[in-house]
Amino acid sequence: MSALVAVAPEPAAGAVLYADRWLKVDTAHAYRADGTPFAHRRVQLGPGPGAVIICLAGTKVAMVRQPRPAAGIASSLELVQGGTTDDSAGQALGNLLAETGLPEGAISSFERLGTLYPDPSMVRNQVTVWLARSAESPLTQVPDWGCCGVPEWIELDAVIASDEVVSGLTMASLHLFARQQATERQRTRRQPSDSKRAMPKREGWTK
């Protein structure tokens, strides 16, 4: 005789299924193609949206080799990224300084590139991508930041071509940067003699 398997009832929309300081799983109102409602599970990672920072020094970009045990990856080559409680420039800059050891004075500009949704099918978080520019200063692992790998400057073209880069968030952020650069080039070609035309304002700052 086969054993009876108990089936848990489906939770109602809005129910919290699990929560700790790093992870929250709850349910949201959703509808199937035929219009019937159901409770869709969703995941919130950390306390807020999160940030990815593309930090350039000339043609080089700051990268960090991170262990990613959840995916079974011993060393993942990634852009600087981290959790935040909001999408402010200040918190994103704090992540950059903490993971690279750069002094704040080394950053000459810091601007928002856009927003990404790492996995909109289930993950609730949105991630803000920032572009920082810096003088090429030594990068060091901050001793109190034991979860981080050692950061290094790598040529941007080499990063894009590298098969070591397997993080979807890093790849998507680099694509966002490439798209912004392409848009800037197109705008410049369309207006070659109008150098005084006002450029669109972006959130961030420049020294």
CSV table of N, CA and C in Angstrom, one decimal, residues 67-123:
chain,number,residue,atom,x,y,z
A,67,PRO,N,33.2,34.3,-4.0
A,67,PRO,CA,32.7,32.9,-3.9
A,67,PRO,C,31.1,33.0,-3.9
A,68,ARG,N,30.5,32.1,-4.6
A,68,ARG,CA,29.0,32.0,-4.7
A,68,ARG,C,28.6,30.6,-4.4
A,69,PRO,N,28.6,30.3,-3.1
A,69,PRO,CA,28.2,28.9,-2.7
A,69,PRO,C,26.8,28.5,-3.1
A,70,ALA,N,25.9,29.4,-3.2
A,70,ALA,CA,24.5,29.1,-3.6
A,70,ALA,C,24.4,28.5,-5.0
A,71,ALA,N,25.4,28.9,-5.9
A,71,ALA,CA,25.4,28.3,-7.3
A,71,ALA,C,26.5,27.3,-7.4
A,72,GLY,N,27.3,27.0,-6.3
A,72,GLY,CA,28.4,26.1,-6.4
A,72,GLY,C,29.6,26.6,-7.2
A,73,ILE,N,29.7,28.0,-7.2
A,73,ILE,CA,30.8,28.6,-7.9
A,73,ILE,C,31.9,29.1,-6.9
A,74,ALA,N,33.1,28.6,-7.1
A,74,ALA,CA,34.2,28.9,-6.1
A,74,ALA,C,34.6,30.4,-6.3
A,75,SER,N,34.6,30.9,-7.5
A,75,SER,CA,35.1,32.3,-7.7
A,75,SER,C,34.4,32.8,-8.9
A,76,SER,N,33.5,33.8,-8.7
A,76,SER,CA,32.8,34.5,-9.7
A,76,SER,C,33.3,35.9,-9.9
A,77,LEU,N,33.7,36.2,-11.2
A,77,LEU,CA,34.2,37.6,-11.5
A,77,LEU,C,33.1,38.5,-11.7
A,78,GLU,N,32.9,39.5,-10.8
A,78,GLU,CA,31.7,40.3,-10.9
A,78,GLU,C,32.0,41.8,-10.7
A,79,LEU,N,31.1,42.7,-11.1
A,79,LEU,CA,31.2,44.1,-10.8
A,79,LEU,C,30.9,44.2,-9.3
A,80,VAL,N,31.3,45.3,-8.7
A,80,VAL,CA,31.0,45.6,-7.3
A,80,VAL,C,29.5,45.7,-7.2
A,81,GLN,N,28.9,45.0,-6.2
A,81,GLN,CA,27.5,45.1,-5.9
A,81,GLN,C,27.2,44.8,-4.5
A,82,GLY,N,26.0,45.2,-4.0
A,82,GLY,CA,25.7,44.9,-2.6
A,82,GLY,C,24.2,45.3,-2.3
A,83,GLY,N,23.8,44.9,-1.2
A,83,GLY,CA,22.4,45.2,-0.7
A,83,GLY,C,22.4,46.7,-0.2
A,84,THR,N,21.2,47.3,-0.4
A,84,THR,CA,20.9,48.6,0.1
A,84,THR,C,19.5,48.7,0.7
A,85,THR,N,19.3,49.6,1.5
A,85,THR,CA,17.9,49.8,2.1
A,85,THR,C,17.1,50.8,1.2
A,86,ASP,N,17.8,51.5,0.3
A,86,ASP,CA,17.1,52.4,-0.6
A,86,ASP,C,18.0,52.5,-1.9
A,87,ASP,N,17.5,53.3,-2.9
A,87,ASP,CA,18.3,53.4,-4.1
A,87,ASP,C,19.1,54.7,-4.2
A,88,SER,N,19.5,55.2,-3.1
A,88,SER,CA,20.3,56.5,-3.0
A,88,SER,C,21.7,56.3,-3.5
A,89,ALA,N,22.3,57.4,-4.0
A,89,ALA,CA,23.7,57.4,-4.4
A,89,ALA,C,24.6,57.1,-3.2
A,90,GLY,N,24.2,57.6,-2.1
A,90,GLY,CA,25.1,57.5,-0.9
A,90,GLY,C,25.3,56.0,-0.5
A,91,GLN,N,24.2,55.2,-0.5
A,91,GLN,CA,24.4,53.8,-0.1
A,91,GLN,C,25.2,53.1,-1.1
A,92,ALA,N,24.9,53.3,-2.4
A,92,ALA,CA,25.6,52.7,-3.5
A,92,ALA,C,27.1,53.0,-3.4
A,93,LEU,N,27.5,54.3,-3.2
A,93,LEU,CA,28.9,54.7,-3.0
A,93,LEU,C,29.5,54.0,-1.8
A,94,GLY,N,28.7,53.8,-0.8
A,94,GLY,CA,29.3,53.1,0.4
A,94,GLY,C,29.6,51.7,0.1
A,95,ASN,N,28.8,51.0,-0.7
A,95,ASN,CA,29.2,49.7,-1.2
A,95,ASN,C,30.5,49.6,-2.0
A,96,LEU,N,30.6,50.6,-2.9
A,96,LEU,CA,31.8,50.7,-3.7
A,96,LEU,C,33.1,50.8,-2.8
A,97,LEU,N,33.0,51.8,-1.9
A,97,LEU,CA,34.2,52.0,-1.0
A,97,LEU,C,34.5,50.8,-0.1
A,98,ALA,N,33.4,50.2,0.4
A,98,ALA,CA,33.6,49.1,1.3
A,98,ALA,C,34.2,47.9,0.6
A,99,GLU,N,33.8,47.6,-0.7
A,99,GLU,CA,34.3,46.4,-1.4
A,99,GLU,C,35.7,46.6,-2.0
A,100,THR,N,36.1,47.8,-2.3
A,100,THR,CA,37.3,48.0,-3.0
A,100,THR,C,38.4,48.7,-2.2
A,101,GLY,N,38.0,49.3,-1.1
A,101,GLY,CA,39.0,50.0,-0.3
A,101,GLY,C,39.4,51.4,-0.9
A,102,LEU,N,38.7,51.8,-1.9
A,102,LEU,CA,39.0,53.1,-2.5
A,102,LEU,C,38.7,54.2,-1.5
A,103,PRO,N,39.4,55.3,-1.5
A,103,PRO,CA,39.0,56.4,-0.6
A,103,PRO,C,38.0,57.2,-1.4
A,104,GLU,N,37.1,57.8,-0.7
A,104,GLU,CA,36.0,58.6,-1.3
A,104,GLU,C,36.5,59.7,-2.2
A,105,GLY,N,37.7,60.2,-1.8
A,105,GLY,CA,38.3,61.3,-2.7
A,105,GLY,C,38.7,60.9,-4.0
A,106,ALA,N,38.8,59.5,-4.2
A,106,ALA,CA,39.3,59.0,-5.5
A,106,ALA,C,38.2,59.0,-6.6
A,107,ILE,N,36.9,59.2,-6.1
A,107,ILE,CA,35.8,59.1,-7.0
A,107,ILE,C,35.5,60.5,-7.6
A,108,SER,N,35.6,60.7,-8.9
A,108,SER,CA,35.4,62.0,-9.5
A,108,SER,C,34.0,62.2,-10.0
A,109,SER,N,33.2,61.2,-10.3
A,109,SER,CA,31.8,61.3,-10.7
A,109,SER,C,31.1,60.0,-10.3
A,110,PHE,N,29.8,60.2,-10.1
A,110,PHE,CA,28.9,59.1,-9.7
A,110,PHE,C,27.5,59.3,-10.3
A,111,GLU,N,27.0,58.5,-11.2
A,111,GLU,CA,25.7,58.8,-11.8
A,111,GLU,C,24.9,57.5,-12.0
A,112,ARG,N,23.6,57.7,-11.9
A,112,ARG,CA,22.7,56.5,-12.1
A,112,ARG,C,22.6,56.2,-13.6
A,113,LEU,N,22.7,54.9,-13.9
A,113,LEU,CA,22.6,54.4,-15.3
A,113,LEU,C,21.2,53.9,-15.5
A,114,GLY,N,20.6,53.3,-14.6
A,114,GLY,CA,19.2,52.7,-14.8
A,114,GLY,C,18.9,51.6,-13.8
A,115,THR,N,17.8,50.9,-14.0
A,115,THR,CA,17.3,49.9,-13.1
A,115,THR,C,17.1,48.6,-13.8
A,116,LEU,N,17.5,47.5,-13.1
A,116,LEU,CA,17.4,46.2,-13.6
A,116,LEU,C,16.5,45.3,-12.6
A,117,TYR,N,15.8,44.4,-13.2
A,117,TYR,CA,15.1,43.4,-12.4
A,117,TYR,C,15.8,42.0,-12.6
A,118,PRO,N,16.6,41.5,-11.6
A,118,PRO,CA,17.4,40.3,-11.9
A,118,PRO,C,16.6,39.1,-12.3
A,119,ASP,N,15.4,38.9,-11.8
A,119,ASP,CA,14.5,37.8,-12.2
A,119,ASP,C,13.1,38.2,-11.9
A,120,PRO,N,12.4,38.9,-12.8
A,120,PRO,CA,11.1,39.5,-12.5
A,120,PRO,C,10.0,38.4,-12.4
A,121,SER,N,10.3,37.1,-12.8
A,121,SER,CA,9.3,36.1,-12.6
A,121,SER,C,9.1,35.7,-11.2
A,122,MET,N,10.1,35.9,-10.3
A,122,MET,CA,9.9,35.5,-8.9
A,122,MET,C,10.6,36.5,-7.9
A,123,VAL,N,11.7,37.1,-8.3
A,123,VAL,CA,12.4,38.0,-7.4
A,123,VAL,C,11.9,39.4,-7.4
